[in-house]
């Protein structure tokens, strides 16, 4: 049986919805305003050739950013469940080019991990401080990478 923290340690009402909306902005963006497009929106229609784009030799590609965030989302899901998730953080950054099949796999994995984290966060009955920090840090990190991809595209 799951134990809950004392009432004074429970997150305030609305926290989970606020976190979910912020995660949605980082991943999907907000078409209503049009000024911010999240990471999924930014990569969804790119070709493999475009995904191999960077701001210069030796710089990170769009595919590397997308794969890195995919790994981070998976890591956060496991962390929030209290499960270990060993990750080779450097592997994504080695991606310099991708074929169409590999790029489609990265995009599908990114969306799958996002949806899994969204469901997990939506179902959390309470937030511990460490879990809350993990979620907030990941959302900020994801938004950073969405911005980096947009800058590469503007190149």
PDB file of C-alpha atoms in Angstrom:
ATOM      1  CA  UNK A   1       0.000   0.000   0.000  1.00  0.00           C
ATOM      2  CA  UNK A   2       1.355   3.400  -0.965  1.00  0.00           C
ATOM      3  CA  UNK A   3       2.099   5.752   1.897  1.00  0.00           C
ATOM      4  CA  UNK A   4       1.401   9.441   1.523  1.00  0.00           C
ATOM      5  CA  UNK A   5       3.358  12.225   3.169  1.00  0.00           C
ATOM      6  CA  UNK A   6       1.804  14.285   5.904  1.00  0.00           C
ATOM      7  CA  UNK A   7      -0.820  16.767   4.600  1.00  0.00           C
ATOM      8  CA  UNK A   8       1.504  19.767   5.037  1.00  0.00           C
ATOM      9  CA  UNK A   9       3.987  18.119   2.646  1.00  0.00           C
ATOM     10  CA  UNK A  10       1.478  17.558  -0.152  1.00  0.00           C
ATOM     11  CA  UNK A  11       1.821  19.741  -3.216  1.00  0.00           C
ATOM     12  CA  UNK A  12      -0.677  22.589  -3.502  1.00  0.00           C
ATOM     13  CA  UNK A  13      -3.778  22.020  -5.657  1.00  0.00           C
ATOM     14  CA  UNK A  14      -3.189  22.706  -9.313  1.00  0.00           C
ATOM     15  CA  UNK A  15       0.512  21.899  -9.245  1.00  0.00           C
ATOM     16  CA  UNK A  16       0.230  18.802 -11.417  1.00  0.00           C
ATOM     17  CA  UNK A  17      -1.870  20.646 -14.010  1.00  0.00           C
ATOM     18  CA  UNK A  18       0.644  23.489 -14.057  1.00  0.00           C
ATOM     19  CA  UNK A  19       3.513  21.056 -14.566  1.00  0.00           C
ATOM     20  CA  UNK A  20       1.653  19.264 -17.351  1.00  0.00           C
ATOM     21  CA  UNK A  21       0.856  22.515 -19.176  1.00  0.00           C
ATOM     22  CA  UNK A  22       4.495  23.597 -18.912  1.00  0.00           C
ATOM     23  CA  UNK A  23       5.724  20.222 -20.195  1.00  0.00           C
ATOM     24  CA  UNK A  24       3.238  20.506 -23.067  1.00  0.00           C
ATOM     25  CA  UNK A  25       4.619  23.958 -23.944  1.00  0.00           C
ATOM     26  CA  UNK A  26       8.200  22.645 -23.963  1.00  0.00           C
ATOM     27  CA  UNK A  27       7.315  19.670 -26.147  1.00  0.00           C
ATOM     28  CA  UNK A  28       4.379  20.800 -28.286  1.00  0.00           C
ATOM     29  CA  UNK A  29       4.315  24.574 -28.038  1.00  0.00           C
ATOM     30  CA  UNK A  30       1.230  26.703 -28.123  1.00  0.00           C
ATOM     31  CA  UNK A  31      -0.388  27.270 -31.497  1.00  0.00           C
ATOM     32  CA  UNK A  32      -2.811  29.725 -29.897  1.00  0.00           C
ATOM     33  CA  UNK A  33      -0.035  32.324 -29.589  1.00  0.00           C
ATOM     34  CA  UNK A  34       2.168  31.124 -32.429  1.00  0.00           C
ATOM     35  CA  UNK A  35       5.321  32.561 -30.880  1.00  0.00           C
ATOM     36  CA  UNK A  36       6.562  29.402 -29.189  1.00  0.00           C
ATOM     37  CA  UNK A  37       6.863  26.051 -30.870  1.00  0.00           C
ATOM     38  CA  UNK A  38       7.998  23.159 -28.715  1.00  0.00           C
ATOM     39  CA  UNK A  39      10.523  20.487 -29.582  1.00  0.00           C
ATOM     40  CA  UNK A  40       8.070  18.018 -31.137  1.00  0.00           C
ATOM     41  CA  UNK A  41       6.575  20.774 -33.261  1.00  0.00           C
ATOM     42  CA  UNK A  42      10.061  21.841 -34.363  1.00  0.00           C
ATOM     43  CA  UNK A  43      11.203  18.370 -35.460  1.00  0.00           C
ATOM     44  CA  UNK A  44       7.967  16.700 -36.555  1.00  0.00           C
ATOM     45  CA  UNK A  45       8.192  17.521 -40.285  1.00  0.00           C
ATOM     46  CA  UNK A  46      11.959  17.639 -40.709  1.00  0.00           C
ATOM     47  CA  UNK A  47      13.711  15.266 -43.085  1.00  0.00           C
ATOM     48  CA  UNK A  48      16.716  13.211 -42.059  1.00  0.00           C
ATOM     49  CA  UNK A  49      18.898  15.587 -44.033  1.00  0.00           C
ATOM     50  CA  UNK A  50      17.543  18.551 -42.066  1.00  0.00           C
ATOM     51  CA  UNK A  51      17.976  16.607 -38.804  1.00  0.00           C
ATOM     52  CA  UNK A  52      21.686  16.335 -39.580  1.00  0.00           C
ATOM     53  CA  UNK A  53      21.980  20.121 -39.663  1.00  0.00           C
ATOM     54  CA  UNK A  54      24.174  21.892 -37.095  1.00  0.00           C
ATOM     55  CA  UNK A  55      25.578  25.378 -36.656  1.00  0.00           C
ATOM     56  CA  UNK A  56      29.012  24.266 -37.820  1.00  0.00           C
ATOM     57  CA  UNK A  57      31.568  21.463 -37.941  1.00  0.00           C
ATOM     58  CA  UNK A  58      31.709  19.510 -34.695  1.00  0.00           C
ATOM     59  CA  UNK A  59      28.557  21.192 -33.369  1.00  0.00           C
ATOM     60  CA  UNK A  60      25.470  19.281 -32.217  1.00  0.00           C
ATOM     61  CA  UNK A  61      22.914  18.287 -34.818  1.00  0.00           C
ATOM     62  CA  UNK A  62      19.158  18.560 -34.526  1.00  0.00           C
ATOM     63  CA  UNK A  63      19.013  14.754 -34.403  1.00  0.00           C
ATOM     64  CA  UNK A  64      21.457  14.770 -31.472  1.00  0.00           C
ATOM     65  CA  UNK A  65      19.329  17.283 -29.560  1.00  0.00           C
ATOM     66  CA  UNK A  66      16.166  15.252 -30.198  1.00  0.00           C
ATOM     67  CA  UNK A  67      17.774  11.963 -29.173  1.00  0.00           C
ATOM     68  CA  UNK A  68      19.285  13.552 -26.058  1.00  0.00           C
ATOM     69  CA  UNK A  69      15.880  14.814 -24.934  1.00  0.00           C
ATOM     70  CA  UNK A  70      14.375  11.384 -25.674  1.00  0.00           C
ATOM     71  CA  UNK A  71      16.913   9.825 -23.298  1.00  0.00           C
ATOM     72  CA  UNK A  72      16.294  12.521 -20.681  1.00  0.00           C
ATOM     73  CA  UNK A  73      12.534  11.958 -20.758  1.00  0.00           C
ATOM     74  CA  UNK A  74      13.053   8.205 -20.292  1.00  0.00           C
ATOM     75  CA  UNK A  75      15.479   8.896 -17.445  1.00  0.00           C
ATOM     76  CA  UNK A  76      12.975  11.161 -15.696  1.00  0.00           C
ATOM     77  CA  UNK A  77      10.194   8.560 -16.016  1.00  0.00           C
ATOM     78  CA  UNK A  78      12.395   5.948 -14.385  1.00  0.00           C
ATOM     79  CA  UNK A  79      13.584   8.378 -11.710  1.00  0.00           C
ATOM     80  CA  UNK A  80      10.017   9.361 -10.786  1.00  0.00           C
ATOM     81  CA  UNK A  81       9.175   5.666 -10.455  1.00  0.00           C
ATOM     82  CA  UNK A  82      12.256   5.126  -8.287  1.00  0.00           C
ATOM     83  CA  UNK A  83      13.833   2.831 -10.885  1.00  0.00           C
ATOM     84  CA  UNK A  84      17.463   2.909 -11.999  1.00  0.00           C
ATOM     85  CA  UNK A  85      18.088   3.859 -15.614  1.00  0.00           C
ATOM     86  CA  UNK A  86      21.712   3.719 -16.694  1.00  0.00           C
ATOM     87  CA  UNK A  87      22.360   6.098 -19.565  1.00  0.00           C
ATOM     88  CA  UNK A  88      25.326   6.843 -21.800  1.00  0.00           C
ATOM     89  CA  UNK A  89      24.782  10.606 -21.979  1.00  0.00           C
ATOM     90  CA  UNK A  90      27.495  11.103 -24.579  1.00  0.00           C
ATOM     91  CA  UNK A  91      26.061   8.694 -27.152  1.00  0.00           C
ATOM     92  CA  UNK A  92      23.363  11.066 -28.456  1.00  0.00           C
ATOM     93  CA  UNK A  93      25.874  13.839 -28.984  1.00  0.00           C
ATOM     94  CA  UNK A  94      27.831  11.629 -31.384  1.00  0.00           C
ATOM     95  CA  UNK A  95      24.971  11.721 -33.925  1.00  0.00           C
ATOM     96  CA  UNK A  96      26.205  13.650 -36.967  1.00  0.00           C
ATOM     97  CA  UNK A  97      23.819  12.349 -39.600  1.00  0.00           C
ATOM     98  CA  UNK A  98      20.829  10.012 -39.748  1.00  0.00           C
ATOM     99  CA  UNK A  99      19.014   8.053 -42.408  1.00  0.00           C
ATOM    100  CA  UNK A 100      15.276   8.480 -42.817  1.00  0.00           C
ATOM    101  CA  UNK A 101      14.475   5.287 -40.865  1.00  0.00           C
ATOM    102  CA  UNK A 102      16.755   6.244 -37.956  1.00  0.00           C
ATOM    103  CA  UNK A 103      15.346   9.779 -37.878  1.00  0.00           C
ATOM    104  CA  UNK A 104      11.767   8.468 -37.839  1.00  0.00           C
ATOM    105  CA  UNK A 105      12.762   6.165 -34.970  1.00  0.00           C
ATOM    106  CA  UNK A 106      14.248   9.070 -32.975  1.00  0.00           C
ATOM    107  CA  UNK A 107      11.129  11.200 -33.517  1.00  0.00           C
ATOM    108  CA  UNK A 108       8.794   8.331 -32.599  1.00  0.00           C
ATOM    109  CA  UNK A 109      10.859   7.576 -29.495  1.00  0.00           C
ATOM    110  CA  UNK A 110      10.833  11.242 -28.501  1.00  0.00           C
ATOM    111  CA  UNK A 111       7.052  11.396 -28.760  1.00  0.00           C
ATOM    112  CA  UNK A 112       6.646   8.037 -26.978  1.00  0.00           C
ATOM    113  CA  UNK A 113       8.824   9.097 -24.035  1.00  0.00           C
ATOM    114  CA  UNK A 114       7.030  12.449 -23.837  1.00  0.00           C
ATOM    115  CA  UNK A 115       3.609  10.763 -23.725  1.00  0.00           C
ATOM    116  CA  UNK A 116       4.857   8.284 -21.084  1.00  0.00           C
ATOM    117  CA  UNK A 117       6.175  11.094 -18.871  1.00  0.00           C
ATOM    118  CA  UNK A 118       2.984  13.108 -19.352  1.00  0.00           C
ATOM    119  CA  UNK A 119       0.861  10.118 -18.245  1.00  0.00           C
ATOM    120  CA  UNK A 120       3.113   9.412 -15.276  1.00  0.00           C
ATOM    121  CA  UNK A 121       3.023  13.024 -14.113  1.00  0.00           C
ATOM    122  CA  UNK A 122      -0.765  13.201 -14.569  1.00  0.00           C
ATOM    123  CA  UNK A 123      -1.230  10.128 -12.370  1.00  0.00           C
ATOM    124  CA  UNK A 124       1.071  11.195  -9.511  1.00  0.00           C
ATOM    125  CA  UNK A 125      -1.006  11.395  -6.323  1.00  0.00           C
ATOM    126  CA  UNK A 126       1.523  13.699  -4.634  1.00  0.00           C
ATOM    127  CA  UNK A 127       4.859  15.361  -5.328  1.00  0.00           C
ATOM    128  CA  UNK A 128       7.927  14.999  -3.134  1.00  0.00           C
ATOM    129  CA  UNK A 129      10.352  17.896  -3.301  1.00  0.00           C
ATOM    130  CA  UNK A 130      12.979  15.805  -5.108  1.00  0.00           C
ATOM    131  CA  UNK A 131      10.443  14.592  -7.696  1.00  0.00           C
ATOM    132  CA  UNK A 132       9.166  18.113  -8.198  1.00  0.00           C
ATOM    133  CA  UNK A 133      12.710  19.381  -8.779  1.00  0.00           C
ATOM    134  CA  UNK A 134      13.359  16.550 -11.235  1.00  0.00           C
ATOM    135  CA  UNK A 135      10.211  17.395 -13.209  1.00  0.00           C
ATOM    136  CA  UNK A 136      10.834  21.151 -13.253  1.00  0.00           C
ATOM    137  CA  UNK A 137      14.484  20.749 -14.204  1.00  0.00           C
ATOM    138  CA  UNK A 138      13.537  18.419 -17.055  1.00  0.00           C
ATOM    139  CA  UNK A 139      10.924  20.810 -18.408  1.00  0.00           C
ATOM    140  CA  UNK A 140      13.438  23.686 -18.394  1.00  0.00           C
ATOM    141  CA  UNK A 141      16.051  21.432 -20.001  1.00  0.00           C
ATOM    142  CA  UNK A 142      13.596  20.364 -22.709  1.00  0.00           C
ATOM    143  CA  UNK A 143      12.652  23.981 -23.431  1.00  0.00           C
ATOM    144  CA  UNK A 144      16.350  24.817 -23.791  1.00  0.00           C
ATOM    145  CA  UNK A 145      16.780  22.095 -26.420  1.00  0.00           C
ATOM    146  CA  UNK A 146      13.634  23.230 -28.261  1.00  0.00           C
ATOM    147  CA  UNK A 147      15.216  26.689 -28.485  1.00  0.00           C
ATOM    148  CA  UNK A 148      18.544  25.234 -29.614  1.00  0.00           C
ATOM    149  CA  UNK A 149      16.818  23.338 -32.426  1.00  0.00           C
ATOM    150  CA  UNK A 150      14.985  26.483 -33.518  1.00  0.00           C
ATOM    151  CA  UNK A 151      18.312  28.357 -33.625  1.00  0.00           C
ATOM    152  CA  UNK A 152      19.918  25.622 -35.718  1.00  0.00           C
ATOM    153  CA  UNK A 153      16.985  25.803 -38.134  1.00  0.00           C
ATOM    154  CA  UNK A 154      17.421  29.565 -38.430  1.00  0.00           C
ATOM    155  CA  UNK A 155      21.169  28.887 -38.868  1.00  0.00           C
TER     156      UNK A 155
END
